Amino acid sequence: MLDQALLRPGRFDRRIVIDRPNLAGRLATLQVHTRNIKLGEDVNLKKVALATAGCVGADLANLVNEAALRAVRKGRKLVSQEDFLAAFELVIAGTEKKGSVLTEFEKKLVAYHEVGHAMVAYKQKNTEPVQKITIVPHTQGSLGYTLLMPEEDKTELRTKDELMAKITVSMGGRAAEEVVMNTMTNGASQDIQDATSVARNMVAMFGMSEEFGMMALASRRNQYLDGGYGMDCAQDTAAQMDKAVKEILDKCYQDAVEILKANREDMDKVVAYLLEKETITGAEMVAIIEGRDPELVDDPYASTTQDRGFRPSVPEGIEPAAKKVHMISQKIEAPEAPAENGPDQEAPAPEPPKAQDPSDPGEPSQE
Ligand code: ZN
């Protein structure tokens, strides 16, 4: 964010770019922050690292702290994997909002909306697996959410198919509202924003539309400030571009509607279970769709897709990055109170620093 003039050659000898950490970096960061925390045996930091794609070191430190707080609140001596996952959700969605009452109809609407996202994600290729669906309202404004989590560290590289699938998943919520309840809600506004911005990027910046091909229509003005967009084309072209964006959105929406219509029966079953439990995992959803008993799912946080086994993209056993840094963990004792004080006597306030020579005008008084 520094002024370009300040960055002219010769002014700074060396620049160190600190990017968001990748999977290995996040794992190492988590290992550093959990060094002084007692972890339960079930803790799998790698899974936590996988879930936290896009988080920076401070986010991870916060997450570890929240997990430890949760364990203490629950009266446990060890932090469990569940604590980490709950802390992760706390960081992204806020806490559960107690006491907000939804009517039966609203609950059903939210349930179908969320299951709509989840079904579309599950039935398509090129999507991330569903980890969790909840219809418990959260403090950051959502009445429910569907959590998709990557199975392995993904880079920023996305294919056109993946982007289209992402838009279609975003459309799943509204599509379910329409297909099942024959209505529309304002709950889909964030989905619409997300989908539109992906589609706009595809047309304007990624060269993924037939109309414009490899022509850059917009460019990002400032990566760090607001990420604002600048149009680099004539107004007529911009109007055409909007049409191309709408075409993508319409196609994805149609795909989502078709997926939901074709899987209506499964969707009803998942919604019935979700209404009963309020929060279900992706594994439970898959069990219902495959006709198994969702109560028997033993690893609730297991991946939803069995065939796409976990492929570690980092070598096993990463050393904590900061292992060689010597940290002082011993408490530094405060200077002892003067010895003449009796044991019953309350320790007096620490003596003020030795009065300075009043003739010395140098430093202001400590008081
Ligand atoms: Zn939604």
Short mmCIF file of N, CA and C in Angstrom, two decimals, residues 273 284 287-288 290-297:
data_model
loop_
_atom_site.label_atom_id
_atom_site.label_comp_id
_atom_site.label_asym_id
_atom_site.label_seq_id
_atom_site.Cartn_x
_atom_site.Cartn_y
_atom_site.Cartn_z
N TYR A 273 -34.44 -34.85 8.09
CA TYR A 273 -33.44 -35.15 9.12
C TYR A 273 -32.83 -33.86 9.67
N GLU A 284 -23.39 -37.50 7.21
CA GLU A 284 -24.76 -37.93 7.49
C GLU A 284 -25.65 -37.72 6.27
N ALA A 287 -25.00 -40.47 3.90
CA ALA A 287 -25.62 -41.70 4.39
C ALA A 287 -27.09 -41.74 4.03
N ILE A 288 -27.79 -40.63 4.22
CA ILE A 288 -29.22 -40.59 3.90
C ILE A 288 -29.43 -40.82 2.40
N GLU A 290 -27.53 -42.33 0.34
CA GLU A 290 -27.18 -43.70 -0.06
C GLU A 290 -28.03 -44.74 0.65
N GLY A 291 -29.01 -44.30 1.42
CA GLY A 291 -29.93 -45.23 2.05
C GLY A 291 -29.39 -45.90 3.30
N ARG A 292 -28.33 -45.33 3.90
CA ARG A 292 -27.83 -45.89 5.16
C ARG A 292 -28.42 -45.11 6.33
N ASP A 293 -28.22 -45.64 7.51
CA ASP A 293 -28.74 -44.95 8.69
C ASP A 293 -27.77 -43.85 9.11
N PRO A 294 -28.20 -42.59 9.06
CA PRO A 294 -27.26 -41.50 9.39
C PRO A 294 -26.79 -41.55 10.84
N GLU A 295 -27.55 -42.22 11.71
CA GLU A 295 -27.14 -42.27 13.12
C GLU A 295 -25.89 -43.13 13.28
N LEU A 296 -25.62 -43.97 12.30
CA LEU A 296 -24.51 -44.91 12.44
C LEU A 296 -23.20 -44.38 11.88
N VAL A 297 -23.21 -43.16 11.39
CA VAL A 297 -21.97 -42.60 10.86
C VAL A 297 -21.01 -42.41 12.01
#
